[in-house]
mmCIF file of C-alpha atoms and ligand atoms in Angstrom:
data_model
loop_
_atom_site.group_PDB
_atom_site.id
_atom_site.type_symbol
_atom_site.label_atom_id
_atom_site.label_comp_id
_atom_site.label_asym_id
_atom_site.label_seq_id
_atom_site.Cartn_x
_atom_site.Cartn_y
_atom_site.Cartn_z
ATOM 1 C CA UNK P 1 -31.738 -8.247 -17.942
ATOM 2 C CA UNK P 2 -31.281 -7.441 -14.274
ATOM 3 C CA UNK P 3 -28.056 -8.857 -12.479
ATOM 4 C CA UNK P 4 -29.149 -11.282 -9.910
ATOM 5 C CA UNK P 5 -27.666 -10.497 -6.462
ATOM 6 C CA UNK P 6 -27.132 -12.876 -3.449
ATOM 7 C CA UNK P 7 -26.435 -11.074 -0.221
ATOM 8 C CA UNK P 8 -24.524 -13.049 2.612
ATOM 9 C CA UNK P 9 -25.134 -11.924 6.092
ATOM 10 C CA UNK P 10 -24.064 -13.165 9.793
ATOM 11 C CA UNK P 11 -25.831 -10.671 11.845
ATOM 12 C CA UNK P 12 -28.303 -7.657 11.957
ATOM 13 C CA UNK P 13 -28.207 -7.092 8.303
ATOM 14 C CA UNK P 14 -28.465 -3.226 8.322
ATOM 15 C CA UNK P 15 -26.482 -3.235 5.067
ATOM 16 C CA UNK P 16 -28.348 -5.919 3.311
ATOM 17 C CA UNK P 17 -31.622 -4.087 3.974
ATOM 18 C CA UNK P 18 -29.824 -1.035 2.589
ATOM 19 C CA UNK P 19 -28.763 -2.709 -0.661
ATOM 20 C CA UNK P 20 -32.189 -4.625 -1.167
ATOM 21 C CA UNK P 21 -34.108 -1.444 -0.666
ATOM 22 C CA UNK P 22 -31.809 0.262 -3.028
ATOM 23 C CA UNK P 23 -32.536 -2.341 -5.846
ATOM 24 C CA UNK P 24 -35.925 -0.647 -7.091
ATOM 25 C CA UNK P 25 -37.548 -0.789 -10.515
ATOM 26 C CA UNK P 26 -34.941 1.109 -12.540
ATOM 27 C CA UNK P 27 -31.977 -0.450 -10.932
ATOM 28 C CA UNK P 28 -29.559 -2.846 -12.840
ATOM 29 C CA UNK P 29 -29.948 -5.714 -10.361
ATOM 30 C CA UNK P 30 -32.316 -7.433 -8.031
ATOM 31 C CA UNK P 31 -31.958 -9.400 -4.895
ATOM 32 C CA UNK P 32 -32.781 -13.043 -5.329
ATOM 33 C CA UNK P 33 -31.252 -14.522 -2.073
ATOM 34 C CA UNK P 34 -30.284 -13.400 1.346
ATOM 35 C CA UNK P 35 -27.969 -16.310 2.917
ATOM 36 C CA UNK P 36 -26.650 -16.583 6.377
ATOM 37 C CA UNK P 37 -24.115 -18.743 8.146
ATOM 38 C CA UNK P 38 -26.013 -18.000 11.565
ATOM 39 C CA UNK P 39 -29.674 -19.236 11.640
ATOM 40 C CA UNK P 40 -30.135 -16.471 14.536
ATOM 41 C CA UNK P 41 -29.008 -13.556 12.366
ATOM 42 C CA UNK P 42 -31.768 -10.874 12.782
ATOM 43 C CA UNK P 43 -31.305 -10.104 9.007
ATOM 44 C CA UNK P 44 -33.158 -13.366 7.866
ATOM 45 C CA UNK P 45 -36.368 -12.066 9.104
ATOM 46 C CA UNK P 46 -35.852 -8.613 7.664
ATOM 47 C CA UNK P 47 -35.110 -10.441 4.288
ATOM 48 C CA UNK P 48 -38.310 -12.409 4.360
ATOM 49 C CA UNK P 49 -40.151 -9.182 5.407
ATOM 50 C CA UNK P 50 -38.864 -7.553 2.121
ATOM 51 C CA UNK P 51 -39.923 -10.730 0.106
ATOM 52 C CA UNK P 52 -36.321 -12.026 -0.719
ATOM 53 C CA UNK P 53 -35.926 -15.832 -0.569
ATOM 54 C CA UNK P 54 -33.502 -16.768 2.457
ATOM 55 C CA UNK P 55 -31.331 -19.656 3.097
ATOM 56 C CA UNK P 56 -29.215 -20.780 6.092
ATOM 57 C CA UNK P 57 -25.975 -22.724 5.547
ATOM 58 C CA UNK P 58 -24.821 -23.009 9.298
ATOM 59 C CA UNK P 59 -20.947 -23.349 9.434
ATOM 60 C CA UNK P 60 -21.299 -25.324 12.733
ATOM 61 C CA UNK P 61 -23.186 -28.031 11.062
ATOM 62 C CA UNK P 62 -20.220 -28.950 8.879
ATOM 63 C CA UNK P 63 -16.831 -30.662 10.069
ATOM 64 C CA UNK P 64 -14.487 -28.676 8.046
ATOM 65 C CA UNK P 65 -14.178 -25.282 6.164
ATOM 66 C CA UNK P 66 -14.198 -27.071 2.861
ATOM 67 C CA UNK P 67 -17.310 -28.851 3.645
ATOM 68 C CA UNK P 68 -18.930 -25.674 4.790
ATOM 69 C CA UNK P 69 -17.973 -23.918 1.568
ATOM 70 C CA UNK P 70 -19.237 -26.844 -0.527
ATOM 71 C CA UNK P 71 -22.537 -26.254 1.240
ATOM 72 C CA UNK P 72 -22.340 -22.453 0.745
ATOM 73 C CA UNK P 73 -21.447 -23.083 -3.003
ATOM 74 C CA UNK P 74 -24.403 -25.489 -3.605
ATOM 75 C CA UNK P 75 -26.853 -22.852 -2.116
ATOM 76 C CA UNK P 76 -25.489 -20.061 -4.377
ATOM 77 C CA UNK P 77 -25.558 -22.127 -7.373
ATOM 78 C CA UNK P 78 -29.295 -22.747 -6.922
ATOM 79 C CA UNK P 79 -29.727 -18.959 -6.820
ATOM 80 C CA UNK P 80 -27.525 -18.309 -9.841
ATOM 81 C CA UNK P 81 -26.284 -15.004 -8.852
ATOM 82 C CA UNK P 82 -24.249 -12.724 -10.998
ATOM 83 C CA UNK P 83 -22.936 -10.690 -8.023
ATOM 84 C CA UNK P 84 -22.581 -11.840 -4.517
ATOM 85 C CA UNK P 85 -22.389 -9.082 -1.769
ATOM 86 C CA UNK P 86 -20.911 -9.886 1.559
ATOM 87 C CA UNK P 87 -22.682 -7.678 4.071
ATOM 88 C CA UNK P 88 -21.420 -8.241 7.564
ATOM 89 C CA UNK P 89 -20.656 -11.931 6.512
ATOM 90 C CA UNK P 90 -18.325 -12.851 9.168
ATOM 91 C CA UNK P 91 -16.794 -16.188 7.859
ATOM 92 C CA UNK P 92 -13.305 -16.148 5.951
ATOM 93 C CA UNK P 93 -13.718 -17.362 2.391
ATOM 94 C CA UNK P 94 -10.977 -19.767 1.199
ATOM 95 C CA UNK P 95 -8.979 -18.996 -2.025
ATOM 96 C CA UNK P 96 -10.798 -21.862 -3.724
ATOM 97 C CA UNK P 97 -14.059 -20.605 -3.020
ATOM 98 C CA UNK P 98 -13.407 -17.034 -4.035
ATOM 99 C CA UNK P 99 -11.702 -18.021 -7.254
ATOM 100 C CA UNK P 100 -14.925 -19.901 -8.222
ATOM 101 C CA UNK P 101 -16.615 -16.563 -7.997
ATOM 102 C CA UNK P 102 -13.886 -14.494 -9.223
ATOM 103 C CA UNK P 103 -14.867 -10.867 -10.115
ATOM 104 C CA UNK P 104 -18.303 -11.268 -8.708
ATOM 105 C CA UNK P 105 -18.081 -10.945 -4.967
ATOM 106 C CA UNK P 106 -18.251 -7.578 -3.291
ATOM 107 C CA UNK P 107 -17.601 -6.695 0.469
ATOM 108 C CA UNK P 108 -18.037 -3.880 2.913
ATOM 109 C CA UNK P 109 -15.332 -3.500 5.281
ATOM 110 C CA UNK P 110 -15.560 -0.938 8.222
ATOM 111 C CA UNK P 111 -12.207 0.919 7.641
ATOM 112 C CA UNK P 112 -10.358 2.980 4.830
ATOM 113 C CA UNK P 113 -8.594 -0.067 3.377
ATOM 114 C CA UNK P 114 -5.827 -0.802 3.008
ATOM 115 C CA UNK P 115 -5.411 0.305 6.634
ATOM 116 C CA UNK P 116 -6.968 -2.130 9.311
ATOM 117 C CA UNK P 117 -8.032 -5.122 7.496
ATOM 118 C CA UNK P 118 -9.552 -7.690 9.631
ATOM 119 C CA UNK P 119 -11.455 -7.208 12.997
ATOM 120 C CA UNK P 120 -11.663 -4.461 15.661
ATOM 121 C CA UNK P 121 -11.335 -1.746 13.102
ATOM 122 C CA UNK P 122 -12.898 1.032 15.101
ATOM 123 C CA UNK P 123 -10.635 0.266 18.156
ATOM 124 C CA UNK P 124 -7.421 0.106 15.907
ATOM 125 C CA UNK P 125 -8.401 3.460 14.001
ATOM 126 C CA UNK P 126 -8.558 5.069 17.421
ATOM 127 C CA UNK P 127 -5.243 3.533 18.673
ATOM 128 C CA UNK P 128 -3.653 4.622 15.493
ATOM 129 C CA UNK P 129 -4.637 8.159 16.338
ATOM 130 C CA UNK P 130 -6.366 8.600 13.027
ATOM 131 C CA UNK P 131 -8.120 11.895 12.174
ATOM 132 C CA UNK P 132 -10.545 10.126 9.920
ATOM 133 C CA UNK P 133 -12.126 6.755 9.765
ATOM 134 C CA UNK P 134 -14.415 5.285 7.126
ATOM 135 C CA UNK P 135 -15.538 2.137 5.152
ATOM 136 C CA UNK P 136 -14.693 0.641 1.884
ATOM 137 C CA UNK P 137 -16.391 -1.524 -0.625
ATOM 138 C CA UNK P 138 -14.154 -3.690 -2.554
ATOM 139 C CA UNK P 139 -13.970 -6.719 -4.888
ATOM 140 C CA UNK P 140 -13.141 -9.902 -2.874
ATOM 141 C CA UNK P 141 -9.788 -11.613 -3.796
ATOM 142 C CA UNK P 142 -8.107 -14.597 -1.877
ATOM 143 C CA UNK P 143 -6.097 -12.197 0.362
ATOM 144 C CA UNK P 144 -8.381 -10.767 3.272
ATOM 145 C CA UNK P 145 -9.844 -7.190 2.746
ATOM 146 C CA UNK P 146 -7.260 -6.680 0.079
ATOM 147 C CA UNK P 147 -9.280 -6.632 -3.413
ATOM 148 C CA UNK P 148 -9.513 -3.856 -5.727
ATOM 149 C CA UNK P 149 -11.301 -0.645 -4.011
ATOM 150 C CA UNK P 150 -14.746 0.351 -5.655
ATOM 151 C CA UNK P 151 -15.650 2.927 -3.123
ATOM 152 C CA UNK P 152 -14.815 4.588 0.248
ATOM 153 C CA UNK P 153 -16.692 6.813 2.622
ATOM 154 C CA UNK P 154 -14.982 8.880 5.399
ATOM 155 C CA UNK P 155 -15.897 10.500 8.835
ATOM 156 C CA UNK P 156 -14.169 12.581 11.111
ATOM 157 C CA UNK P 157 -12.827 10.886 14.420
ATOM 158 C CA UNK P 158 -13.756 13.048 17.351
ATOM 159 C CA UNK P 159 -11.560 13.506 20.299
ATOM 160 C CA UNK P 160 -14.165 11.624 22.725
ATOM 161 C CA UNK P 161 -14.986 8.860 20.426
ATOM 162 C CA UNK P 162 -15.358 5.267 21.654
ATOM 163 C CA UNK P 163 -15.147 2.351 19.196
ATOM 164 C CA UNK P 164 -18.963 2.112 19.598
ATOM 165 C CA UNK P 165 -19.321 5.868 18.726
ATOM 166 C CA UNK P 166 -17.366 5.382 15.516
ATOM 167 C CA UNK P 167 -19.281 2.347 14.628
ATOM 168 C CA UNK P 168 -22.691 4.118 14.984
ATOM 169 C CA UNK P 169 -21.531 7.251 13.139
ATOM 170 C CA UNK P 170 -20.024 5.170 10.252
ATOM 171 C CA UNK P 171 -22.931 2.469 9.843
ATOM 172 C CA UNK P 172 -25.273 5.290 8.044
ATOM 173 C CA UNK P 173 -22.288 6.006 5.721
ATOM 174 C CA UNK P 174 -22.010 2.243 5.005
ATOM 175 C CA UNK P 175 -25.752 2.100 3.977
ATOM 176 C CA UNK P 176 -24.999 5.056 1.497
ATOM 177 C CA UNK P 177 -21.696 3.654 0.122
ATOM 178 C CA UNK P 178 -22.697 -0.059 -0.534
ATOM 179 C CA UNK P 179 -25.785 0.631 -2.532
ATOM 180 C CA UNK P 180 -24.031 3.292 -4.658
ATOM 181 C CA UNK P 181 -21.110 1.125 -5.213
ATOM 182 C CA UNK P 182 -23.384 -1.856 -6.149
ATOM 183 C CA UNK P 183 -25.384 0.068 -8.536
ATOM 184 C CA UNK P 184 -22.302 1.218 -10.551
ATOM 185 C CA UNK P 185 -20.594 -2.203 -10.341
ATOM 186 C CA UNK P 186 -23.895 -3.634 -11.891
ATOM 187 C CA UNK P 187 -23.993 -1.274 -14.584
ATOM 188 C CA UNK P 188 -20.646 -2.249 -15.567
ATOM 189 C CA UNK P 189 -18.966 0.845 -14.215
ATOM 190 C CA UNK P 190 -15.841 0.323 -11.796
ATOM 191 C CA UNK P 191 -14.960 3.942 -11.270
ATOM 192 C CA UNK P 192 -14.748 4.634 -7.507
ATOM 193 C CA UNK P 193 -17.504 6.030 -5.690
ATOM 194 C CA UNK P 194 -16.729 8.422 -2.540
ATOM 195 C CA UNK P 195 -18.697 10.218 0.292
ATOM 196 C CA UNK P 196 -19.198 12.640 1.328
HETATM 197 C C1 GAR C 201 -21.018 -3.580 9.243
HETATM 198 O O1 GAR C 201 -20.418 -2.631 10.097
HETATM 199 C C2 GAR C 201 -19.852 -4.102 8.194
HETATM 200 O O2 GAR C 201 -19.083 -3.120 7.813
HETATM 201 C C3 GAR C 201 -19.125 -5.120 9.227
HETATM 202 O O3 GAR C 201 -20.111 -5.720 9.721
HETATM 203 C C4 GAR C 201 -21.225 -4.836 10.092
HETATM 204 C C5 GAR C 201 -22.515 -5.633 9.880
HETATM 205 O O4 GAR C 201 -23.608 -4.774 10.081
HETATM 206 N N1 GAR C 201 -18.367 -5.935 8.236
HETATM 207 C C6 GAR C 201 -17.161 -6.428 8.772
HETATM 208 O O5 GAR C 201 -16.617 -6.067 9.668
HETATM 209 C C7 GAR C 201 -16.633 -7.658 7.824
HETATM 210 N N2 GAR C 201 -15.151 -7.862 8.033
HETATM 211 P P1 GAR C 201 -25.024 -5.161 9.453
HETATM 212 O O6 GAR C 201 -25.194 -6.681 9.755
HETATM 213 O O7 GAR C 201 -25.951 -4.365 10.196
HETATM 214 O O8 GAR C 201 -24.928 -4.937 8.028
#
């Protein structure tokens, strides 16, 4: 039986599209839900175009983070996912939420973790004088961007690079890495994926 995958997004959803497209006939998983905390996320329409059910749980409609997470939890329970992929989902999840789905949540982060957890990763890689930059897929644990690494891809940092240049060059690597890591994870194989 195929594993059921829910994908959580906040924005354009290019990683979500890469994940959804990768889950073809012979794949061990299938997308069952694309959920956004942002009603204006461009990825929602892309998911609908791909025929994937969508949901919105808008954090601004809740007074507290626990209330938001209760709403998120309920929407996820209704989709009964085996795996939850955070794909540009820009809300921090509490320890309680993560523990409810322990071992089932994956995230893609635009840095070579454990370097540069959190925001502004491209600028921080430049500021640190890095010769390489990259992205990581990891299991989500209560500590931000710190769970076991499932795969990483690297790109060179060129002398004239701006943060935008790095983001643009990294995104296609994210689109290769995340589907490859998900496919392995869904098959029960937690050996690391690397690119190139
Ligand atoms: C991606 O670059 C992803 O790595 C990053 O947000 C972007 C989402 O783009 N995620 C984070 O920064 C998580 N902390 P997308 O919506 O086109 O997939």
